[in-house]
Short mmCIF file of C-alpha atoms in Angstrom, two decimals:
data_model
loop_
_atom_site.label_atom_id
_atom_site.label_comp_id
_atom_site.label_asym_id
_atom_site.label_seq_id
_atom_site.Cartn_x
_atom_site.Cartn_y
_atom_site.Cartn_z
CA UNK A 68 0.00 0.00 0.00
CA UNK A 69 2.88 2.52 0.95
CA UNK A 70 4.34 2.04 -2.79
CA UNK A 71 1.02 2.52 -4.32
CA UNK A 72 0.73 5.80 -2.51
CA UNK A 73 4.08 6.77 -3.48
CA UNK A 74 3.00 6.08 -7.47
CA UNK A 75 -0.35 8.06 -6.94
CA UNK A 76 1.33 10.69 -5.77
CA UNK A 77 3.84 11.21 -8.50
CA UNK A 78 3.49 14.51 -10.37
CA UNK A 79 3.61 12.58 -13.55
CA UNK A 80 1.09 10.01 -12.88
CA UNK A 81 -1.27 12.68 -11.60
CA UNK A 82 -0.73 14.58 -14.87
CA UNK A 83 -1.50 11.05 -16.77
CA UNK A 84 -4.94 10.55 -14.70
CA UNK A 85 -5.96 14.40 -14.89
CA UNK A 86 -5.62 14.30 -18.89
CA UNK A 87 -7.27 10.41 -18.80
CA UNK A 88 -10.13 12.17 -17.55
CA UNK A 89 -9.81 15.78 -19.15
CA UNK A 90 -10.03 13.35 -22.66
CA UNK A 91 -12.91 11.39 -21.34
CA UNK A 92 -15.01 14.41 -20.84
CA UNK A 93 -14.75 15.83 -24.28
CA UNK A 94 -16.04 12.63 -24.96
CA UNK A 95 -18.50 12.30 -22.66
CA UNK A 96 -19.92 16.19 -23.06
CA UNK A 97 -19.41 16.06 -26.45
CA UNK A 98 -22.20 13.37 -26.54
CA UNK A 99 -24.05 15.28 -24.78
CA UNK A 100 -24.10 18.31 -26.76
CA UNK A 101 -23.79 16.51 -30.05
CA UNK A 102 -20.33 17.97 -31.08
CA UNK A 103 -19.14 15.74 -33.83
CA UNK A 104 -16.39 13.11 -33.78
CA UNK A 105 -14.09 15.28 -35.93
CA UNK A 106 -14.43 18.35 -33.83
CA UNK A 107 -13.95 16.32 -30.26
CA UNK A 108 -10.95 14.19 -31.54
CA UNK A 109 -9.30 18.20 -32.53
CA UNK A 110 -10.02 19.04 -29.11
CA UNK A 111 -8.50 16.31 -27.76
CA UNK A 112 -5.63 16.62 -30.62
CA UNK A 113 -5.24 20.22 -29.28
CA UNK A 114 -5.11 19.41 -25.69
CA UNK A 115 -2.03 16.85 -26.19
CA UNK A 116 -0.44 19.91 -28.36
CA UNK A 117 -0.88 22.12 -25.48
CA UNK A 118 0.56 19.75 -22.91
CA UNK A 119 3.53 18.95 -25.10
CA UNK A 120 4.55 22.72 -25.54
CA UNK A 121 4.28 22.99 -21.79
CA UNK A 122 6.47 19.84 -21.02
CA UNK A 123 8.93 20.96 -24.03
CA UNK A 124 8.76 24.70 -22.80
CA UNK A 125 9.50 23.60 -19.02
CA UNK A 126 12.63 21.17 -19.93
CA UNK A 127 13.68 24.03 -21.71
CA UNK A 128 13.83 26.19 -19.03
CA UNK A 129 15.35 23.72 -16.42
CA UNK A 130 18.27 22.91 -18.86
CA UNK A 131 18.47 26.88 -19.09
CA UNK A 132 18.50 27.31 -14.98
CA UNK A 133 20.56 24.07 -14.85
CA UNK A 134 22.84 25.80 -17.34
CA UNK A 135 23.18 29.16 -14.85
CA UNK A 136 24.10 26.95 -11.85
CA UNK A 137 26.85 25.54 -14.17
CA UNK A 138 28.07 29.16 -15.26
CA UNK A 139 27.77 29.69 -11.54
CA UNK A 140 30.34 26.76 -10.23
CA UNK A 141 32.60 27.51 -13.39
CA UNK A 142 32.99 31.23 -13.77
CA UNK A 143 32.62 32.16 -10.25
CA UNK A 144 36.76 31.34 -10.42
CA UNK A 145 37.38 34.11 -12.49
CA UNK A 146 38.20 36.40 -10.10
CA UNK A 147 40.54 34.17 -8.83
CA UNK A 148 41.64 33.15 -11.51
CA UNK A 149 43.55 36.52 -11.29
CA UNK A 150 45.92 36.08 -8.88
CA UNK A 151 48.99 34.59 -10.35
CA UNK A 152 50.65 31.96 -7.52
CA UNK A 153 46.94 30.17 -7.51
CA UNK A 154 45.97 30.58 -11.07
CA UNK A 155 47.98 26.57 -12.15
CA UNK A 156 46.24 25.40 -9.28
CA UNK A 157 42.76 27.13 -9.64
CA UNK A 158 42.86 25.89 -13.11
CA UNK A 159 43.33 22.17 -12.42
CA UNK A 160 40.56 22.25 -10.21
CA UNK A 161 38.28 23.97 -12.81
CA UNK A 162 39.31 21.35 -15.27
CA UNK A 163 38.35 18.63 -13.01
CA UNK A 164 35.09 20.16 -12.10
CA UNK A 165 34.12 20.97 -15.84
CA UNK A 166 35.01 17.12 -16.44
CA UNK A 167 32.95 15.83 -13.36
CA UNK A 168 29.96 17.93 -14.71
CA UNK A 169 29.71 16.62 -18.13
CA UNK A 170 30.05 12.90 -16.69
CA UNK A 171 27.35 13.52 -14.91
CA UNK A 172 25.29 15.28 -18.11
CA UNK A 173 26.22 11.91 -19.94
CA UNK A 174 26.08 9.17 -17.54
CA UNK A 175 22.78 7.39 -17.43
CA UNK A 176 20.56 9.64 -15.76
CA UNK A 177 21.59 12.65 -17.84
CA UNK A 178 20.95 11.19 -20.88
CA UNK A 179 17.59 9.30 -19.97
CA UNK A 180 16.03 11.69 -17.23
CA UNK A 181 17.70 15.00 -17.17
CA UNK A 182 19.88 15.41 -19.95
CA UNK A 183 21.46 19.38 -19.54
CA UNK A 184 18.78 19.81 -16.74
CA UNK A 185 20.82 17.27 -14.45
CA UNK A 186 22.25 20.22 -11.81
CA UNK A 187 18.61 21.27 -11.55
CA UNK A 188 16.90 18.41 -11.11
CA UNK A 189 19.22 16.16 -8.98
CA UNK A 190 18.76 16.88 -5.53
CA UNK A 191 21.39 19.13 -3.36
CA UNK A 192 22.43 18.80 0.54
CA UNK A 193 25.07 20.94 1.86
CA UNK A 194 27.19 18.85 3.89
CA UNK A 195 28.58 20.60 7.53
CA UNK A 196 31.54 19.57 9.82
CA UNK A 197 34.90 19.47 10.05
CA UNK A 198 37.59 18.03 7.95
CA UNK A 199 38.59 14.75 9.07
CA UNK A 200 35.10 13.79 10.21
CA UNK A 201 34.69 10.69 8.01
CA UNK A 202 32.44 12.53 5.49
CA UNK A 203 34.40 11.54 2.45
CA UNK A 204 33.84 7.66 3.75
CA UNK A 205 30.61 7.69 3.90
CA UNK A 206 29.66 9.09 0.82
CA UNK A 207 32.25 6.69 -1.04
CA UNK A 208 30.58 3.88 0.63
CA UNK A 209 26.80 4.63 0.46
CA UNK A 210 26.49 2.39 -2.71
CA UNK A 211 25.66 5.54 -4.91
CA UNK A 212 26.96 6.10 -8.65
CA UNK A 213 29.59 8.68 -9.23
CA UNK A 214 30.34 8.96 -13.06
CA UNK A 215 33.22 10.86 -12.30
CA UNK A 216 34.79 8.59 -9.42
CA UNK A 217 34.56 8.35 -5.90
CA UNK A 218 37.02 10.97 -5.13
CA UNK A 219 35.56 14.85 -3.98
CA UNK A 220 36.32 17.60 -6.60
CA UNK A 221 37.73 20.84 -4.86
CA UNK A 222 35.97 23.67 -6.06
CA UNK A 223 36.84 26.99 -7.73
CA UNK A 224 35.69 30.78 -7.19
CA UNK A 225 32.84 30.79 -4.36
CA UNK A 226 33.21 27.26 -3.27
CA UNK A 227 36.64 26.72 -3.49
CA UNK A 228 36.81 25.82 -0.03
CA UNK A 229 34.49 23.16 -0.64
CA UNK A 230 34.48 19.81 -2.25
CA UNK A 231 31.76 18.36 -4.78
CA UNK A 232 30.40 14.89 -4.96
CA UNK A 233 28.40 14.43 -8.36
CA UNK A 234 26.38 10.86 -7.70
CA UNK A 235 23.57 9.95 -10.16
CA UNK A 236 20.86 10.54 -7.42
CA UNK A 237 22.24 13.29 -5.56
CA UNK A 238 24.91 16.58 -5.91
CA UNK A 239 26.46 16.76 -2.22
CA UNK A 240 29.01 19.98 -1.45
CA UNK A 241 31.14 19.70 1.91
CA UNK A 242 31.44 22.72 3.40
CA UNK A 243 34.46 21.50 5.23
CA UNK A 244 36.60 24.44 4.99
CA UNK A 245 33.83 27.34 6.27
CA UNK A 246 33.35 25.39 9.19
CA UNK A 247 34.80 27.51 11.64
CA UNK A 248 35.91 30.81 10.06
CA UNK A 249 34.19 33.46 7.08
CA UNK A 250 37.03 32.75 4.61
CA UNK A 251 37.98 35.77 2.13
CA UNK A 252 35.55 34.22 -0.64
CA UNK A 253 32.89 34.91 1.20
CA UNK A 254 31.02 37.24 -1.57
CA UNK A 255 32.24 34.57 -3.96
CA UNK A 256 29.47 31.91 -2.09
CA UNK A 257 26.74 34.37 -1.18
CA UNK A 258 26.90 34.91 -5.16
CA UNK A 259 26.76 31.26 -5.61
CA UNK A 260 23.55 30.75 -2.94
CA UNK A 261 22.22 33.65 -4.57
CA UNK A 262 22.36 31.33 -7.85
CA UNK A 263 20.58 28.44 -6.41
CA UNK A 264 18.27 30.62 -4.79
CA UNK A 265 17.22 32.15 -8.40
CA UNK A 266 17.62 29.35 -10.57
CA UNK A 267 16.10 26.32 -8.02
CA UNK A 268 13.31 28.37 -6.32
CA UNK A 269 11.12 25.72 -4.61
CA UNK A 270 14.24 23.96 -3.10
CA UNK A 271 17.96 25.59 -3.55
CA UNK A 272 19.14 22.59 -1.19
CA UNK A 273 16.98 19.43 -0.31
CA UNK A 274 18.61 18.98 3.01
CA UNK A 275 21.78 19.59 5.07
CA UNK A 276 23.76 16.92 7.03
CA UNK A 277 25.64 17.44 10.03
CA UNK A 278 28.78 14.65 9.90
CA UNK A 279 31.00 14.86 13.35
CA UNK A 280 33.45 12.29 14.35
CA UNK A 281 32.45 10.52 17.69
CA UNK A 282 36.08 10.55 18.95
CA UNK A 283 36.23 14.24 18.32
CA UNK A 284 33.09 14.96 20.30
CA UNK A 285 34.01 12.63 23.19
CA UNK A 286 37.50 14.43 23.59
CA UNK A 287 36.17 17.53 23.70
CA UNK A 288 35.03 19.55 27.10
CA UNK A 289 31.96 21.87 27.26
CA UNK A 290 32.87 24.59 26.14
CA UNK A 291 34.98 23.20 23.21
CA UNK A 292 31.29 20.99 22.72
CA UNK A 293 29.81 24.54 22.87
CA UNK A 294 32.01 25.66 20.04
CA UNK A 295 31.00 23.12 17.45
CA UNK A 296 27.75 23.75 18.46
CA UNK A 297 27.66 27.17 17.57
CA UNK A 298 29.95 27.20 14.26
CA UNK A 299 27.35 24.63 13.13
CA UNK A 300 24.19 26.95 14.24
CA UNK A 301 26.16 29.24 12.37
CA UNK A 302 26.73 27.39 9.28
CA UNK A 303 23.06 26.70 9.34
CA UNK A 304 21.63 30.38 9.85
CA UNK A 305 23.59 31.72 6.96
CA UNK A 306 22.66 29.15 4.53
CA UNK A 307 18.70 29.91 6.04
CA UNK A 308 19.17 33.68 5.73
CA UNK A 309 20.89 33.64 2.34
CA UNK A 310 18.54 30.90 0.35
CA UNK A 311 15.22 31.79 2.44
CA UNK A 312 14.28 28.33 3.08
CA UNK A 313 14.05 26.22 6.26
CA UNK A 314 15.23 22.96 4.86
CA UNK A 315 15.66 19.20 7.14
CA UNK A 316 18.67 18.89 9.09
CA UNK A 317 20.37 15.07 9.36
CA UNK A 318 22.89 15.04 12.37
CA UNK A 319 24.81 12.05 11.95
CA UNK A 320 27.49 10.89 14.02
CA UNK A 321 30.06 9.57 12.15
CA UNK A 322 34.08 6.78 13.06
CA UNK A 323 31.43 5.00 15.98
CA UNK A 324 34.13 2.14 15.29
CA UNK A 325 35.66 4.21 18.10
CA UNK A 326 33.33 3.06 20.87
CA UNK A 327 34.95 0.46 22.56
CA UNK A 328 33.15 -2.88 21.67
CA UNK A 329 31.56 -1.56 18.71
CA UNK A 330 33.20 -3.83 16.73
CA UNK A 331 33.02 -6.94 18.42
CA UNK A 332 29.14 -6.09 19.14
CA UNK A 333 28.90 -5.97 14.92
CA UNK A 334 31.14 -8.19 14.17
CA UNK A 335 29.06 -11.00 12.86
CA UNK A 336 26.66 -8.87 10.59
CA UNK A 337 25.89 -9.66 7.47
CA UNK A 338 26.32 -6.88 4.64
CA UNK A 339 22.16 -6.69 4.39
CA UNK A 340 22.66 -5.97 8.53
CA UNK A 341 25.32 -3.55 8.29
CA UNK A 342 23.26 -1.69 5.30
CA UNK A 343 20.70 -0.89 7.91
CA UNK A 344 19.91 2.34 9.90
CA UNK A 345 21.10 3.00 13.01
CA UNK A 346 19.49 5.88 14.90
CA UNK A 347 16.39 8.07 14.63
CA UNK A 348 14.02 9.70 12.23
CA UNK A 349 11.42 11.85 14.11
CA UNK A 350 7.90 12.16 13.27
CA UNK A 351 5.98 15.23 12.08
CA UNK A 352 4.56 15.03 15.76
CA UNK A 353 7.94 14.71 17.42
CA UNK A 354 8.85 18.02 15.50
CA UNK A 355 6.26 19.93 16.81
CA UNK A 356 7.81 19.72 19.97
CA UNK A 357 9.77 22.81 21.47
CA UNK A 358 12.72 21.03 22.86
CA UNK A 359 14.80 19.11 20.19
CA UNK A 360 16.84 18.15 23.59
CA UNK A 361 14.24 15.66 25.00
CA UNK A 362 13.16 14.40 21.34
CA UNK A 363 16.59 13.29 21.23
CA UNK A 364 16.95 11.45 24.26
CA UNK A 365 14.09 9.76 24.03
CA UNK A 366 15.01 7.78 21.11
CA UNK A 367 18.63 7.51 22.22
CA UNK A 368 17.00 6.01 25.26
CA UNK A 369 15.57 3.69 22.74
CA UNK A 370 18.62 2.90 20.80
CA UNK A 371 20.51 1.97 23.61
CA UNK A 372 17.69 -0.06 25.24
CA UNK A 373 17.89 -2.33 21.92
CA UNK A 374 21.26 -3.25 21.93
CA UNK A 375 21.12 -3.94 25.69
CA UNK A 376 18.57 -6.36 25.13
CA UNK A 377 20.43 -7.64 22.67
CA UNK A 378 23.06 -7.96 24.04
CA UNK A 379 22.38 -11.85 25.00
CA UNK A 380 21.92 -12.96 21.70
CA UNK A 381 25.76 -11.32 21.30
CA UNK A 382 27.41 -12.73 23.70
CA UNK A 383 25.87 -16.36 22.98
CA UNK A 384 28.38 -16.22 19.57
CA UNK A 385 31.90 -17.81 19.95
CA UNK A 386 34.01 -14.80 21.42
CA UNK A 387 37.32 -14.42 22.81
CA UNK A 388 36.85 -13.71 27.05
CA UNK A 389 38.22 -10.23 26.20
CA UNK A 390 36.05 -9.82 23.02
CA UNK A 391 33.08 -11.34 25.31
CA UNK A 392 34.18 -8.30 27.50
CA UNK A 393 33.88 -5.99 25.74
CA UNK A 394 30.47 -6.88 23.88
CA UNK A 395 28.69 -6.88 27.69
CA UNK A 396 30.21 -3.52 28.47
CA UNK A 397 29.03 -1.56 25.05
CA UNK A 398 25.76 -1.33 26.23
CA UNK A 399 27.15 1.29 28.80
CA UNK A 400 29.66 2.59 26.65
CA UNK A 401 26.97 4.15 24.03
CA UNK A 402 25.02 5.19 26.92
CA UNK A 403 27.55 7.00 28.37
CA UNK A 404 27.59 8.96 25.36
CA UNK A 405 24.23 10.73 26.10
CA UNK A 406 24.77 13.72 27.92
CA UNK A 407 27.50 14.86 25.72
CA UNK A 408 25.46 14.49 22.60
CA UNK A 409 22.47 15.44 23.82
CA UNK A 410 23.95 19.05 25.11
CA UNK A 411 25.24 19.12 21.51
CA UNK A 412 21.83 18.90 19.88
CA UNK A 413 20.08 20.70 22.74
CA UNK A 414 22.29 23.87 21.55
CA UNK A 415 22.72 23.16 17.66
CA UNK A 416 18.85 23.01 17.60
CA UNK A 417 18.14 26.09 20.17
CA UNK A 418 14.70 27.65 19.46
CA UNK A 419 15.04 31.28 18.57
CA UNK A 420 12.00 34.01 18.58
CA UNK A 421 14.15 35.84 16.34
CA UNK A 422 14.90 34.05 13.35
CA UNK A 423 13.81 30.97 11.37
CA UNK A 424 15.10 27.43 12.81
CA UNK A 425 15.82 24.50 11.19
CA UNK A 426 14.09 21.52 11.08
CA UNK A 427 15.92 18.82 13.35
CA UNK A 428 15.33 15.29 10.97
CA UNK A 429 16.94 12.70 12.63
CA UNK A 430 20.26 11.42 14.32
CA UNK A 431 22.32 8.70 13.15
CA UNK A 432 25.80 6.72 13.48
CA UNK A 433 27.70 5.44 11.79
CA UNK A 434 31.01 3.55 10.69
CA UNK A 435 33.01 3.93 7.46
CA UNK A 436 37.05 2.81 7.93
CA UNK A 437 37.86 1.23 11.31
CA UNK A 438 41.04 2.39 12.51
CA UNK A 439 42.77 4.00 15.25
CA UNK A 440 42.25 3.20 19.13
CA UNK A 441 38.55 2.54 20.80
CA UNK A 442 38.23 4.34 23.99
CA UNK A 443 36.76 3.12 27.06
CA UNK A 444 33.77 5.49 27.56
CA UNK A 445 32.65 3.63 30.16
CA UNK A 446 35.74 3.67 33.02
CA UNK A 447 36.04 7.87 31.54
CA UNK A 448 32.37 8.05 32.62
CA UNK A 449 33.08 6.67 36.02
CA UNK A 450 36.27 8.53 36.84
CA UNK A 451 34.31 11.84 35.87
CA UNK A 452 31.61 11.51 38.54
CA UNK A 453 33.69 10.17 40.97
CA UNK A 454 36.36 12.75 40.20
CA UNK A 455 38.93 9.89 39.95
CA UNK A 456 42.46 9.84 38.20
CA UNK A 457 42.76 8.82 34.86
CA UNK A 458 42.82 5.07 34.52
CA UNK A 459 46.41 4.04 33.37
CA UNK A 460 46.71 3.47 29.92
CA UNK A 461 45.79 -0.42 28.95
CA UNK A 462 47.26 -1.91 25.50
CA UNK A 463 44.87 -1.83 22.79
CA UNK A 464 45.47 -3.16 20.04
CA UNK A 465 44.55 -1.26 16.91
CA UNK A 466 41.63 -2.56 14.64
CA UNK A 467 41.93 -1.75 11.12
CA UNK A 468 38.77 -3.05 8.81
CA UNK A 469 37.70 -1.36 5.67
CA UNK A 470 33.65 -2.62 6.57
CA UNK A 471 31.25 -0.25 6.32
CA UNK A 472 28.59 -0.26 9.02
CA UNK A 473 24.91 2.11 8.47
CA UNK A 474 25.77 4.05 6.05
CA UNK A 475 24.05 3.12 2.62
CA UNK A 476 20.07 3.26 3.71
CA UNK A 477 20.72 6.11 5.32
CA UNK A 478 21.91 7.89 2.02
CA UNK A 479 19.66 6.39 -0.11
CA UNK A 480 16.97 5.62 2.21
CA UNK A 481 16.29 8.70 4.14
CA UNK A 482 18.16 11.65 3.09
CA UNK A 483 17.73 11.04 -0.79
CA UNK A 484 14.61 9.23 -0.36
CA UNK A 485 13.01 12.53 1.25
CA UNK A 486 14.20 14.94 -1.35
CA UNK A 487 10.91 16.24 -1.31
CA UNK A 488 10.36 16.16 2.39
CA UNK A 489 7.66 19.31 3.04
CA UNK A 490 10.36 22.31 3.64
CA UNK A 491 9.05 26.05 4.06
CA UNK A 492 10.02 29.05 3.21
CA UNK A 493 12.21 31.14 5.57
CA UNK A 494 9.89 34.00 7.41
CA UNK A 495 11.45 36.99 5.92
CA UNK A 496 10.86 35.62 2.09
CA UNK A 497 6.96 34.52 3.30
CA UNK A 498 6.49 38.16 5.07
CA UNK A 499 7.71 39.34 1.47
CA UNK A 500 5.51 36.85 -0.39
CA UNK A 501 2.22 37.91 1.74
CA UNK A 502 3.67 41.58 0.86
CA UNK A 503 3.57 40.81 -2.82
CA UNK A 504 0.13 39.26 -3.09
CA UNK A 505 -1.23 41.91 -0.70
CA UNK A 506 0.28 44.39 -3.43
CA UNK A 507 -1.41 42.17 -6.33
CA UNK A 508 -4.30 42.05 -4.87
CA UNK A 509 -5.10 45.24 -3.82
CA UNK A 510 -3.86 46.84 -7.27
CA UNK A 511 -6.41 44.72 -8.96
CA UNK A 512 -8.91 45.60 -6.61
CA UNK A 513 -8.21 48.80 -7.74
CA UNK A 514 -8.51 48.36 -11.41
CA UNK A 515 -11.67 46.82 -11.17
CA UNK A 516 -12.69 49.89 -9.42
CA UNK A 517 -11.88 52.44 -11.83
CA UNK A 518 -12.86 49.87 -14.99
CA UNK A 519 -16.21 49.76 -12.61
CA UNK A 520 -16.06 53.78 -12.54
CA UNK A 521 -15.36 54.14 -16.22
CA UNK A 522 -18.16 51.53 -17.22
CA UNK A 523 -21.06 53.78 -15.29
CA UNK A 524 -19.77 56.85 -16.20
CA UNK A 525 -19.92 55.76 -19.72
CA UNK A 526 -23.17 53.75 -19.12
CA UNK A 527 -24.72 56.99 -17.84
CA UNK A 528 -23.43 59.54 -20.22
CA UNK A 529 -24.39 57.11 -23.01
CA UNK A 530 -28.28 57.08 -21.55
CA UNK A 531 -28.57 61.02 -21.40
CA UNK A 532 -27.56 61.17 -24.92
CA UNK A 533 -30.01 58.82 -25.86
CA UNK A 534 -32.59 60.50 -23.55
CA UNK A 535 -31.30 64.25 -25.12
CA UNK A 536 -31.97 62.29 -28.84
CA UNK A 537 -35.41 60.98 -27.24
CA UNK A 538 -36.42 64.32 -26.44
#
């Protein structure tokens, strides 16, 4: 039933049943009014004309916006392009970008659903975090197409502190490198959000994803916590402000190979298993709530009360005793991870009366590359509120897999599945909207009026002439 839903409501199968029936009442009223055969089948005949020139007229116009985005990425270099010590460099990049663009124009999808009109049709998510967060992984490992390669593509002019990721289903840009400062392009990519604001109207960006490595957050104290929390708030307020949309946010939490006993816990998964999701998507209910903060620990609470439970069915596989060990004790290892992340959300995901705020999706974690040492949450957790020493040091021996663990439904899922998850328009753009129509409105209010006024003066200077012939 949920895929027969998802057919119905498909623009294009709604356009097929609305001219099904717009052709089956010219027949039917035709009969009715005895119109001829001839005459009803040129109706009809004109009808399909009319709905061609629109479909031909609108692909026209998306290759054309598509085509401004790509003037957009390309030439915004120019300026650049200027200063002499860059200008090999800059011009490598812009080679490679060019090149990853018309892969994507003649892969598959370009030539059999969007042809030039790819960069306007595919949908966009801005990708936030800092570099080193395991964004690159998970993209490379989602199971998507990339007619250009796996590998990002540093960009040029306005977003040359970014990197591009052309897949068949989906354009991603990490923002990597305006994570925590305004870098000197900064003109550069308000020009270039100004371009997808113009040229992709309804939806400049489908979504944004928040990527932060887990052993980054758990090393950090509050107010270092505090500081990520804010660049990001920041990050998201500008793109907000600048494209006038309020767009779904996906935190996702990425290198949870770093939780001690994560990888014994999922070590007997099968690739179907470690496909899955693991973590949250809220409901339009659970959005409606004012604090983002409890949403979040209520499913976390849920999360970690699964793998506790399942912890038995674990620990009954043949495991090493410090394997074994380790399996019992992740349970409290992700748990201890709460408060941490849950002050992180609570602040990324503030209400404020002042401005728009974005819409918290979902949380997630995952795994791309395990490597580099686990750490014991759990004994940290205990020294902390005990106000202990440090535990001395115990030898771990490094893991290093190349598994990927929840990453590919989650891309292609829920964040590319809901590219057209119900996002609004930011406040200032629908106060400017309302504006607008109040203007239209009231203008041809006005117009009426004086046509109105015109129509009886003329009505009544027309009667006394005929009365003044009468007489």
């Amino acid at each position: 039933m949920g895929k027969l839903a998802t057919i119905l409501k498909s623009k294009n199968i709604l356009l097929v049943i609305g001219l099904l029936i717009l052709i089956f009442l010219v027949i039917y009223l035709g009969s009715v009014i005895q119109i001829t055969w001839l005459l009803r089948i040129i109706i009809i005949v004109f009808i399909l004309m009319v709905v061609v020139i629109i479909f031909l007229f609108k692909k026209m116009k998306e290759a054309q916006k598509a085509g401004q985005i790509e003037q957009s990425i390309s030439d915004s270099s120019d300026s650049a392009m200027l200063s002499p010590e860059k200008r090999a460099e800059i011009d490598k990049f812009k080679k490679q970008l060019d090149a990853a663009i018309s892969a994507l124009k003649s892969s598959k999808l370009g030539r059999g659903k969007s042809g030039k009109s790819a960069l306007y049709r595919l949908p966009w998510y801005m990708i936030i975090g800092p570099s080193a967060a395991g964004k690159t992984t998970a993209i490379q490992n989602s199971g998507l197409e990339f007619p250009y390669g796996k590998d990002s593509i540093k960009g040029v002019g306005g977003t040359r502190n970014c990197d591009w990721f052309f897949s068949t289903r989906a354009i991603f840009l990490d923002t990597a490198g305006r994570y925590v400062t305004e870098t000197e392009d900064r003109p550069e990519w308000i020009a270039f959000l100004d371009t997808l604001k113009k040229n992709r109207k309804k939806k400049p960006i489908n979504g944004v994803i928040i990527a932060l490595n887990i052993d980054e957050i758990i090393k950090c104290n509050s107010s270092q916590l505090s500081e990520h929390a804010k660049n990001i708030r920041r990050r998201i307020d500008e793109l907000i402000n600048n494209l006038g949309v309020v767009f779904p946010v996906y935190f996702v939490f990425t290198k949870c190979d770093l939780i001690q006993g994560f990888i014994e816990y999922f070590s007997d998964f099968s690739e179907t298993e470690r496909s899955q999701i693991w973590g949250a998507t809220f409901s339009v209910q659970q959005q409606l709530e004012t604090d983002p903060k409890v949403i979040f620990e209520n499913e976390f609470n849920k999360l970690a009360e699964v793998i506790n439970k399942a912890r038995t069915i674990r620990l009954s596989n043949p495991l090493k005793r410090e394997q074994r060990r380790k399996v019992f004790l992740f349970p409290f290892q992700f748990s201890s991870l709460k408060e941490k992340l849950s002050n992180l959300v609570g602040e990324v995901f503030q209400p404020n009366p002042y401005q728009d705020n974005p819409v918290f999706r979902g949380f997630y974690f995952t795994s791309g590359t395990q490597e580099g040492l686990p750490l014991d949450l759990a004994i940290r957790e205990i020294a902390r509120k005990f106000n202990l020493p440090p535990a001395p040091g115990e030898d771990i021996e490094e893991i290093v897999e190349t598994k990927n663990y929840f990453i590919k439904d989650l891309l292609n899922d829920v964040v590319i599945a809901e590219q057209n998850y119900a996002i609004g328009q930011a406040s200032a753009v629908v106060k400017q909207n309302r504006t607008l129509r109040l203007a239209s409105i009231g203008a041809s209010v006005l117009m009426l009026l004086i046509f109105g006024l015109l129509f009886i003066s003329g009505y009544n200077g027309s009667s006394e002439a005929l009365d003044n012939i009468s007489s």
